[in-house]
mmCIF file of C-alpha atoms in Angstrom:
data_model
loop_
_atom_site.group_PDB
_atom_site.id
_atom_site.type_symbol
_atom_site.label_atom_id
_atom_site.label_comp_id
_atom_site.label_asym_id
_atom_site.label_seq_id
_atom_site.Cartn_x
_atom_site.Cartn_y
_atom_site.Cartn_z
ATOM 1 C CA UNK A 9 114.654 110.798 75.789
ATOM 2 C CA UNK A 10 112.180 107.412 76.384
ATOM 3 C CA UNK A 11 111.103 105.391 73.256
ATOM 4 C CA UNK A 12 108.570 102.805 74.189
ATOM 5 C CA UNK A 13 106.254 100.102 72.707
ATOM 6 C CA UNK A 14 102.878 99.526 73.691
ATOM 7 C CA UNK A 15 102.590 96.791 75.884
ATOM 8 C CA UNK A 16 99.748 95.115 76.750
ATOM 9 C CA UNK A 17 99.495 93.587 80.389
ATOM 10 C CA UNK A 18 97.240 90.237 79.293
ATOM 11 C CA UNK A 19 98.829 88.408 82.516
ATOM 12 C CA UNK A 20 97.342 90.851 85.610
ATOM 13 C CA UNK A 21 94.325 91.523 83.176
ATOM 14 C CA UNK A 22 93.356 87.931 82.957
ATOM 15 C CA UNK A 23 93.817 87.354 86.394
ATOM 16 C CA UNK A 24 92.116 90.353 87.841
ATOM 17 C CA UNK A 25 89.136 89.779 85.050
ATOM 18 C CA UNK A 26 88.665 86.467 86.027
ATOM 19 C CA UNK A 27 88.443 86.883 89.785
ATOM 20 C CA UNK A 28 85.170 84.728 90.063
ATOM 21 C CA UNK A 29 86.654 81.857 88.085
ATOM 22 C CA UNK A 30 88.119 79.441 90.801
ATOM 23 C CA UNK A 31 86.398 78.000 93.403
ATOM 24 C CA UNK A 32 85.953 79.935 97.097
ATOM 25 C CA UNK A 33 86.386 77.725 99.684
ATOM 26 C CA UNK A 34 88.365 77.871 102.959
ATOM 27 C CA UNK A 35 89.465 80.683 104.660
ATOM 28 C CA UNK A 36 85.915 82.571 104.092
ATOM 29 C CA UNK A 37 85.963 85.344 105.892
ATOM 30 C CA UNK A 38 82.559 86.958 107.737
ATOM 31 C CA UNK A 39 81.334 90.104 105.530
ATOM 32 C CA UNK A 40 82.246 93.560 106.588
ATOM 33 C CA UNK A 41 85.294 92.539 108.784
ATOM 34 C CA UNK A 42 88.317 94.438 108.482
ATOM 35 C CA UNK A 43 91.092 92.101 106.682
ATOM 36 C CA UNK A 44 94.826 92.438 107.705
ATOM 37 C CA UNK A 45 97.224 91.503 105.113
ATOM 38 C CA UNK A 46 100.970 90.844 106.309
ATOM 39 C CA UNK A 47 104.040 91.856 104.294
ATOM 40 C CA UNK A 48 107.337 89.990 104.796
ATOM 41 C CA UNK A 49 110.644 91.130 102.666
ATOM 42 C CA UNK A 50 113.995 90.624 103.888
ATOM 43 C CA UNK A 51 115.464 93.711 102.759
ATOM 44 C CA UNK A 52 115.399 97.524 103.949
ATOM 45 C CA UNK A 53 112.551 98.869 105.454
ATOM 46 C CA UNK A 54 111.093 102.201 103.137
ATOM 47 C CA UNK A 55 110.865 105.611 105.102
ATOM 48 C CA UNK A 56 107.319 105.683 105.478
ATOM 49 C CA UNK A 57 107.264 101.805 106.766
ATOM 50 C CA UNK A 58 104.314 100.799 104.632
ATOM 51 C CA UNK A 59 103.843 98.224 102.872
ATOM 52 C CA UNK A 60 104.939 98.431 99.120
ATOM 53 C CA UNK A 61 102.539 100.985 97.047
ATOM 54 C CA UNK A 62 102.265 99.266 94.024
ATOM 55 C CA UNK A 63 100.734 96.569 95.893
ATOM 56 C CA UNK A 64 98.312 98.806 97.822
ATOM 57 C CA UNK A 65 97.466 100.560 94.730
ATOM 58 C CA UNK A 66 96.492 97.703 93.013
ATOM 59 C CA UNK A 67 94.438 96.460 95.919
ATOM 60 C CA UNK A 68 92.595 99.729 96.524
ATOM 61 C CA UNK A 69 91.475 99.353 92.805
ATOM 62 C CA UNK A 70 89.683 96.313 93.526
ATOM 63 C CA UNK A 71 87.436 98.002 96.221
ATOM 64 C CA UNK A 72 89.985 97.958 99.419
ATOM 65 C CA UNK A 73 90.167 101.042 101.281
ATOM 66 C CA UNK A 74 93.185 101.081 103.371
ATOM 67 C CA UNK A 75 92.465 101.645 107.128
ATOM 68 C CA UNK A 76 88.680 100.671 106.531
ATOM 69 C CA UNK A 77 88.463 97.568 105.338
ATOM 70 C CA UNK A 78 92.427 96.622 104.982
ATOM 71 C CA UNK A 79 95.058 97.153 107.134
ATOM 72 C CA UNK A 80 99.059 95.999 106.300
ATOM 73 C CA UNK A 81 101.457 94.619 109.147
ATOM 74 C CA UNK A 82 105.005 95.073 107.556
ATOM 75 C CA UNK A 83 107.964 93.338 108.609
ATOM 76 C CA UNK A 84 111.460 93.920 106.962
ATOM 77 C CA UNK A 85 115.120 92.069 107.766
ATOM 78 C CA UNK A 86 117.245 94.649 106.724
ATOM 79 C CA UNK A 87 119.287 92.022 104.903
ATOM 80 C CA UNK A 88 119.370 90.248 108.473
ATOM 81 C CA UNK A 89 118.328 87.083 106.863
ATOM 82 C CA UNK A 90 118.316 85.588 110.638
ATOM 83 C CA UNK A 91 115.628 87.591 111.263
ATOM 84 C CA UNK A 92 112.795 86.470 108.773
ATOM 85 C CA UNK A 93 111.906 83.614 110.750
ATOM 86 C CA UNK A 94 111.074 85.613 113.844
ATOM 87 C CA UNK A 95 109.445 88.423 111.403
ATOM 88 C CA UNK A 96 107.318 85.577 109.980
ATOM 89 C CA UNK A 97 106.345 84.065 113.711
ATOM 90 C CA UNK A 98 105.076 87.832 114.499
ATOM 91 C CA UNK A 99 102.717 87.934 111.655
ATOM 92 C CA UNK A 100 101.256 84.275 112.487
ATOM 93 C CA UNK A 101 101.001 85.852 116.146
ATOM 94 C CA UNK A 102 99.122 88.928 114.799
ATOM 95 C CA UNK A 103 96.726 86.350 112.881
ATOM 96 C CA UNK A 104 96.843 88.222 109.801
ATOM 97 C CA UNK A 105 94.565 86.684 107.061
ATOM 98 C CA UNK A 106 97.002 86.236 104.398
ATOM 99 C CA UNK A 107 100.702 87.161 104.265
ATOM 100 C CA UNK A 108 102.698 88.389 100.971
ATOM 101 C CA UNK A 109 106.095 88.003 100.420
ATOM 102 C CA UNK A 110 109.105 89.341 98.582
ATOM 103 C CA UNK A 111 111.828 87.111 97.637
ATOM 104 C CA UNK A 112 112.959 83.528 98.142
ATOM 105 C CA UNK A 113 114.073 83.771 101.980
ATOM 106 C CA UNK A 114 110.909 85.526 103.026
ATOM 107 C CA UNK A 115 108.899 82.839 101.549
ATOM 108 C CA UNK A 116 109.919 79.985 102.789
ATOM 109 C CA UNK A 117 110.210 81.832 106.146
ATOM 110 C CA UNK A 118 106.542 82.438 105.952
ATOM 111 C CA UNK A 119 106.105 78.807 104.737
ATOM 112 C CA UNK A 120 107.944 77.474 107.744
ATOM 113 C CA UNK A 121 105.930 79.524 110.004
ATOM 114 C CA UNK A 122 102.503 78.358 109.036
ATOM 115 C CA UNK A 123 100.895 75.530 107.111
ATOM 116 C CA UNK A 124 97.349 77.549 107.502
ATOM 117 C CA UNK A 125 97.761 81.117 106.935
ATOM 118 C CA UNK A 126 97.521 81.859 102.956
ATOM 119 C CA UNK A 127 100.872 82.883 101.939
ATOM 120 C CA UNK A 128 101.420 84.668 98.320
ATOM 121 C CA UNK A 129 104.856 84.753 97.158
ATOM 122 C CA UNK A 130 106.374 86.903 94.541
ATOM 123 C CA UNK A 131 110.325 87.240 93.548
ATOM 124 C CA UNK A 132 110.726 83.784 94.826
ATOM 125 C CA UNK A 133 112.417 82.127 92.032
ATOM 126 C CA UNK A 134 111.545 78.725 90.649
ATOM 127 C CA UNK A 135 108.740 77.835 93.562
ATOM 128 C CA UNK A 136 108.504 74.179 91.834
ATOM 129 C CA UNK A 137 112.633 73.655 92.081
ATOM 130 C CA UNK A 138 112.788 75.665 95.833
ATOM 131 C CA UNK A 139 109.573 73.315 96.844
ATOM 132 C CA UNK A 140 107.723 76.152 97.916
ATOM 133 C CA UNK A 141 104.904 74.338 95.987
ATOM 134 C CA UNK A 142 104.188 71.237 94.924
ATOM 135 C CA UNK A 143 103.659 72.086 91.258
ATOM 136 C CA UNK A 144 102.443 74.776 89.330
ATOM 137 C CA UNK A 145 98.906 73.896 88.549
ATOM 138 C CA UNK A 146 97.633 72.566 91.870
ATOM 139 C CA UNK A 147 100.276 74.155 94.644
ATOM 140 C CA UNK A 148 99.193 71.766 97.114
ATOM 141 C CA UNK A 149 99.143 73.662 100.301
ATOM 142 C CA UNK A 150 99.066 77.403 101.597
ATOM 143 C CA UNK A 151 101.245 78.988 99.437
ATOM 144 C CA UNK A 152 100.845 80.138 96.036
ATOM 145 C CA UNK A 153 101.616 83.023 93.619
ATOM 146 C CA UNK A 154 103.935 84.051 90.852
ATOM 147 C CA UNK A 155 106.552 81.622 89.746
ATOM 148 C CA UNK A 156 109.963 82.737 88.356
ATOM 149 C CA UNK A 157 110.941 80.697 85.464
ATOM 150 C CA UNK A 158 114.913 80.726 86.185
ATOM 151 C CA UNK A 159 115.852 78.479 83.670
ATOM 152 C CA UNK A 160 114.294 80.315 80.916
ATOM 153 C CA UNK A 161 115.692 83.648 81.916
ATOM 154 C CA UNK A 162 118.734 82.869 82.818
ATOM 155 C CA UNK A 163 119.864 81.557 79.180
ATOM 156 C CA UNK A 164 118.136 84.523 77.870
ATOM 157 C CA UNK A 165 119.710 87.114 79.835
ATOM 158 C CA UNK A 166 123.392 85.773 79.030
ATOM 159 C CA UNK A 167 122.205 85.621 75.326
ATOM 160 C CA UNK A 168 121.327 89.105 74.930
ATOM 161 C CA UNK A 169 124.592 89.960 76.926
ATOM 162 C CA UNK A 170 126.514 88.045 74.505
ATOM 163 C CA UNK A 171 125.140 89.763 71.323
ATOM 164 C CA UNK A 172 126.059 93.302 73.048
ATOM 165 C CA UNK A 173 129.614 91.762 73.684
ATOM 166 C CA UNK A 174 130.675 89.490 71.183
ATOM 167 C CA UNK A 175 133.683 89.075 72.464
ATOM 168 C CA UNK A 176 133.097 88.067 76.023
ATOM 169 C CA UNK A 177 134.418 84.787 77.060
ATOM 170 C CA UNK A 178 134.421 85.688 80.700
ATOM 171 C CA UNK A 179 131.328 86.898 82.490
ATOM 172 C CA UNK A 180 130.973 87.238 86.286
ATOM 173 C CA UNK A 181 127.987 86.400 87.775
ATOM 174 C CA UNK A 182 127.181 88.379 91.235
ATOM 175 C CA UNK A 183 124.318 86.638 93.157
ATOM 176 C CA UNK A 184 123.180 85.718 97.001
ATOM 177 C CA UNK A 185 124.639 82.712 97.549
ATOM 178 C CA UNK A 186 122.570 82.480 100.930
ATOM 179 C CA UNK A 187 119.299 82.458 98.853
ATOM 180 C CA UNK A 188 118.496 78.568 97.748
ATOM 181 C CA UNK A 189 116.364 80.257 95.232
ATOM 182 C CA UNK A 190 119.070 82.823 94.003
ATOM 183 C CA UNK A 191 121.577 79.675 93.742
ATOM 184 C CA UNK A 192 119.262 77.786 91.620
ATOM 185 C CA UNK A 193 119.191 80.692 89.275
ATOM 186 C CA UNK A 194 122.739 80.963 89.033
ATOM 187 C CA UNK A 195 123.330 77.372 88.547
ATOM 188 C CA UNK A 196 120.679 78.070 85.494
ATOM 189 C CA UNK A 197 123.292 80.558 84.379
ATOM 190 C CA UNK A 198 126.383 77.963 84.583
ATOM 191 C CA UNK A 199 124.061 75.996 82.301
ATOM 192 C CA UNK A 200 123.772 78.269 79.794
ATOM 193 C CA UNK A 201 127.368 79.265 80.040
ATOM 194 C CA UNK A 202 128.316 76.241 78.584
ATOM 195 C CA UNK A 203 126.588 76.047 75.371
ATOM 196 C CA UNK A 204 127.236 79.512 74.819
ATOM 197 C CA UNK A 205 131.258 78.891 75.409
ATOM 198 C CA UNK A 206 131.350 81.629 78.172
ATOM 199 C CA UNK A 207 133.565 80.647 81.446
ATOM 200 C CA UNK A 208 131.721 82.166 84.649
ATOM 201 C CA UNK A 209 132.980 83.984 87.613
ATOM 202 C CA UNK A 210 131.389 83.547 90.538
ATOM 203 C CA UNK A 211 130.978 85.985 92.794
ATOM 204 C CA UNK A 212 128.395 84.818 95.643
ATOM 205 C CA UNK A 213 127.779 87.134 98.396
ATOM 206 C CA UNK A 214 125.956 86.515 101.897
ATOM 207 C CA UNK A 215 125.899 89.821 103.684
ATOM 208 C CA UNK A 216 126.687 93.711 102.495
ATOM 209 C CA UNK A 217 130.388 93.533 103.629
ATOM 210 C CA UNK A 218 130.576 90.572 101.273
ATOM 211 C CA UNK A 219 130.583 93.470 98.176
ATOM 212 C CA UNK A 220 134.050 94.609 99.257
ATOM 213 C CA UNK A 221 135.781 91.198 98.291
ATOM 214 C CA UNK A 222 133.459 90.863 94.909
ATOM 215 C CA UNK A 223 134.377 94.281 93.631
ATOM 216 C CA UNK A 224 137.870 93.843 94.384
ATOM 217 C CA UNK A 225 138.154 90.325 92.900
ATOM 218 C CA UNK A 226 136.914 91.686 89.677
ATOM 219 C CA UNK A 227 139.207 94.286 90.061
ATOM 220 C CA UNK A 228 142.069 91.609 90.452
ATOM 221 C CA UNK A 229 140.927 89.705 87.420
ATOM 222 C CA UNK A 230 138.539 91.578 85.403
ATOM 223 C CA UNK A 231 136.005 89.994 83.564
ATOM 224 C CA UNK A 232 134.589 90.770 79.881
ATOM 225 C CA UNK A 233 131.137 91.374 81.128
ATOM 226 C CA UNK A 234 128.632 90.776 84.314
ATOM 227 C CA UNK A 235 125.465 89.874 85.302
ATOM 228 C CA UNK A 236 123.943 90.530 88.319
ATOM 229 C CA UNK A 237 120.797 88.544 89.964
ATOM 230 C CA UNK A 238 118.376 90.482 91.551
ATOM 231 C CA UNK A 239 117.466 89.946 95.396
ATOM 232 C CA UNK A 240 116.689 91.992 98.430
ATOM 233 C CA UNK A 241 120.518 92.080 99.097
ATOM 234 C CA UNK A 242 121.911 92.913 95.711
ATOM 235 C CA UNK A 243 118.920 95.451 95.470
ATOM 236 C CA UNK A 244 120.308 97.073 98.405
ATOM 237 C CA UNK A 245 123.826 97.183 97.202
ATOM 238 C CA UNK A 246 122.884 97.844 93.782
ATOM 239 C CA UNK A 247 124.608 101.301 93.091
ATOM 240 C CA UNK A 248 127.646 100.137 94.457
ATOM 241 C CA UNK A 249 127.838 97.555 91.819
ATOM 242 C CA UNK A 250 126.284 99.824 89.254
ATOM 243 C CA UNK A 251 128.997 102.826 90.192
ATOM 244 C CA UNK A 252 132.164 99.926 89.975
ATOM 245 C CA UNK A 253 130.840 98.652 86.409
ATOM 246 C CA UNK A 254 130.543 102.226 85.029
ATOM 247 C CA UNK A 255 133.654 103.650 87.017
ATOM 248 C CA UNK A 256 135.384 100.359 85.346
ATOM 249 C CA UNK A 257 133.684 100.268 82.081
ATOM 250 C CA UNK A 258 132.333 96.568 82.554
ATOM 251 C CA UNK A 259 129.451 96.159 80.273
ATOM 252 C CA UNK A 260 126.598 94.440 82.743
ATOM 253 C CA UNK A 261 123.019 92.918 82.533
ATOM 254 C CA UNK A 262 120.383 93.707 84.835
ATOM 255 C CA UNK A 263 117.223 92.089 85.880
ATOM 256 C CA UNK A 264 115.022 95.110 86.446
ATOM 257 C CA UNK A 265 114.404 98.505 84.392
ATOM 258 C CA UNK A 266 115.186 100.570 87.116
ATOM 259 C CA UNK A 267 119.222 99.873 87.014
ATOM 260 C CA UNK A 268 119.190 100.989 83.236
ATOM 261 C CA UNK A 269 117.265 104.067 84.281
ATOM 262 C CA UNK A 270 120.131 104.796 86.949
ATOM 263 C CA UNK A 271 122.321 104.513 84.268
ATOM 264 C CA UNK A 272 123.267 100.726 83.890
ATOM 265 C CA UNK A 273 123.556 98.802 80.591
ATOM 266 C CA UNK A 274 120.607 96.729 79.897
ATOM 267 C CA UNK A 275 118.161 94.735 81.694
ATOM 268 C CA UNK A 276 115.959 92.167 80.766
ATOM 269 C CA UNK A 277 113.107 90.748 83.105
ATOM 270 C CA UNK A 278 109.441 91.082 84.676
ATOM 271 C CA UNK A 279 107.541 94.727 85.433
ATOM 272 C CA UNK A 280 107.310 94.520 89.280
ATOM 273 C CA UNK A 281 103.921 96.735 88.343
ATOM 274 C CA UNK A 282 102.459 93.729 86.811
ATOM 275 C CA UNK A 283 104.080 91.342 89.336
ATOM 276 C CA UNK A 284 102.134 93.459 92.462
ATOM 277 C CA UNK A 285 98.780 93.476 90.563
ATOM 278 C CA UNK A 286 99.022 89.693 90.078
ATOM 279 C CA UNK A 287 99.985 89.686 93.840
ATOM 280 C CA UNK A 288 96.929 91.783 94.423
ATOM 281 C CA UNK A 289 94.592 89.669 92.298
ATOM 282 C CA UNK A 290 95.590 86.573 94.320
ATOM 283 C CA UNK A 291 95.298 88.132 97.892
ATOM 284 C CA UNK A 292 91.572 89.403 96.609
ATOM 285 C CA UNK A 293 90.319 86.020 95.878
ATOM 286 C CA UNK A 294 91.914 84.368 99.201
ATOM 287 C CA UNK A 295 90.064 87.463 101.285
ATOM 288 C CA UNK A 296 86.737 86.301 99.836
ATOM 289 C CA UNK A 297 87.264 82.591 100.211
ATOM 290 C CA UNK A 298 89.555 80.906 97.905
ATOM 291 C CA UNK A 299 91.975 78.787 99.205
ATOM 292 C CA UNK A 300 95.624 78.992 97.956
ATOM 293 C CA UNK A 301 95.919 75.259 96.993
ATOM 294 C CA UNK A 302 93.341 75.835 94.397
ATOM 295 C CA UNK A 303 94.607 78.808 92.916
ATOM 296 C CA UNK A 304 97.418 77.946 90.361
ATOM 297 C CA UNK A 305 100.912 79.682 90.651
ATOM 298 C CA UNK A 306 101.126 82.107 87.857
ATOM 299 C CA UNK A 307 103.902 81.680 85.288
ATOM 300 C CA UNK A 308 105.000 85.201 84.015
ATOM 301 C CA UNK A 309 106.076 84.758 80.527
ATOM 302 C CA UNK A 310 106.113 88.733 79.508
ATOM 303 C CA UNK A 311 109.551 89.957 80.032
ATOM 304 C CA UNK A 312 110.972 93.484 78.821
ATOM 305 C CA UNK A 313 114.041 94.055 77.424
ATOM 306 C CA UNK A 314 115.591 97.547 78.353
ATOM 307 C CA UNK A 315 118.648 99.550 77.140
ATOM 308 C CA UNK A 316 120.520 102.706 77.715
ATOM 309 C CA UNK A 317 121.769 104.425 74.721
ATOM 310 C CA UNK A 318 124.372 106.713 76.717
ATOM 311 C CA UNK A 319 125.971 103.547 78.850
ATOM 312 C CA UNK A 320 126.230 101.835 75.470
ATOM 313 C CA UNK A 321 127.938 104.617 74.087
ATOM 314 C CA UNK A 322 130.323 105.306 77.193
ATOM 315 C CA UNK A 323 131.772 101.593 77.163
ATOM 316 C CA UNK A 324 132.144 102.152 73.278
ATOM 317 C CA UNK A 325 129.659 99.434 72.628
ATOM 318 C CA UNK A 326 127.712 99.638 69.420
ATOM 319 C CA UNK A 327 124.219 97.940 69.536
ATOM 320 C CA UNK A 328 122.821 95.652 67.128
ATOM 321 C CA UNK A 329 120.096 96.769 65.183
ATOM 322 C CA UNK A 330 118.088 93.776 65.262
ATOM 323 C CA UNK A 331 118.367 93.695 69.310
ATOM 324 C CA UNK A 332 117.117 97.528 69.324
ATOM 325 C CA UNK A 333 114.154 96.271 67.458
ATOM 326 C CA UNK A 334 113.358 93.500 70.083
ATOM 327 C CA UNK A 335 113.635 96.438 73.064
ATOM 328 C CA UNK A 336 110.519 97.354 74.774
ATOM 329 C CA UNK A 337 112.304 100.441 76.301
ATOM 330 C CA UNK A 338 115.384 102.435 74.688
ATOM 331 C CA UNK A 339 116.810 105.180 76.903
ATOM 332 C CA UNK A 340 118.547 107.944 74.833
#
């Protein structure tokens, strides 16, 4: 049984409602031309080999008919990050009208591959800190999209985890050390940990085989709690991490709600449905002539707290009433 609160999707609604508010110069396309959207992701190729369904649905809602006036060209690195540059070059060679990227490594590869094709990024961490754009207000190049305020989120996630497990003094952090955007997020967790008087146990991974060593390290020196930073690599291996945390009774904080829905304890982060709506609105503007440099990066500031009460009970945790009141969703 799920308890939900009414959630106003203000960011997505605002961006979609204001489609004509920004100048549409550069990248103009002839009327009636079939547009090609590239999609680049470091993770696994889906069974249908199609671009993300939420993105396609969002563009359809904006009036685009797939196969008639819009075509998707998808590329997936299958967690082989060394392939991203080649895959980005393939999309550039296809002369796509815009590229949508998911994740920091994919965003960096697309930006490196072309300085002229518009790139809309999501899930790429803090885009200013990683150098993808010059500033949120004035991106300055061919890249724009959705920013992830890592400093704020990292501290908040650790704070919530401490509320759930007040006695925790050692928190393991599992992240993709091969992704600069995710490493920045880890650094922000370290900073927050000092303020909360928590010692961080770093568990950096770079490829799927590294997860065995990371989980073994937790087995040798058990942490009081765990935080997992989400990117394509950890997403691909999230079930292994979830199964381990459940079996070892380690309270864990995740970033996306799909993990508590699969049995994890808690998550705090953005809604990917909203993220794809925002990305679709950017692509719509670009296809209608806007230049990425004139499209300020959207700073997502609505995040959702999801708590799995069944998982909490299995861990013997009593969820503070104040935290339950703040939760956007409680899975009972």
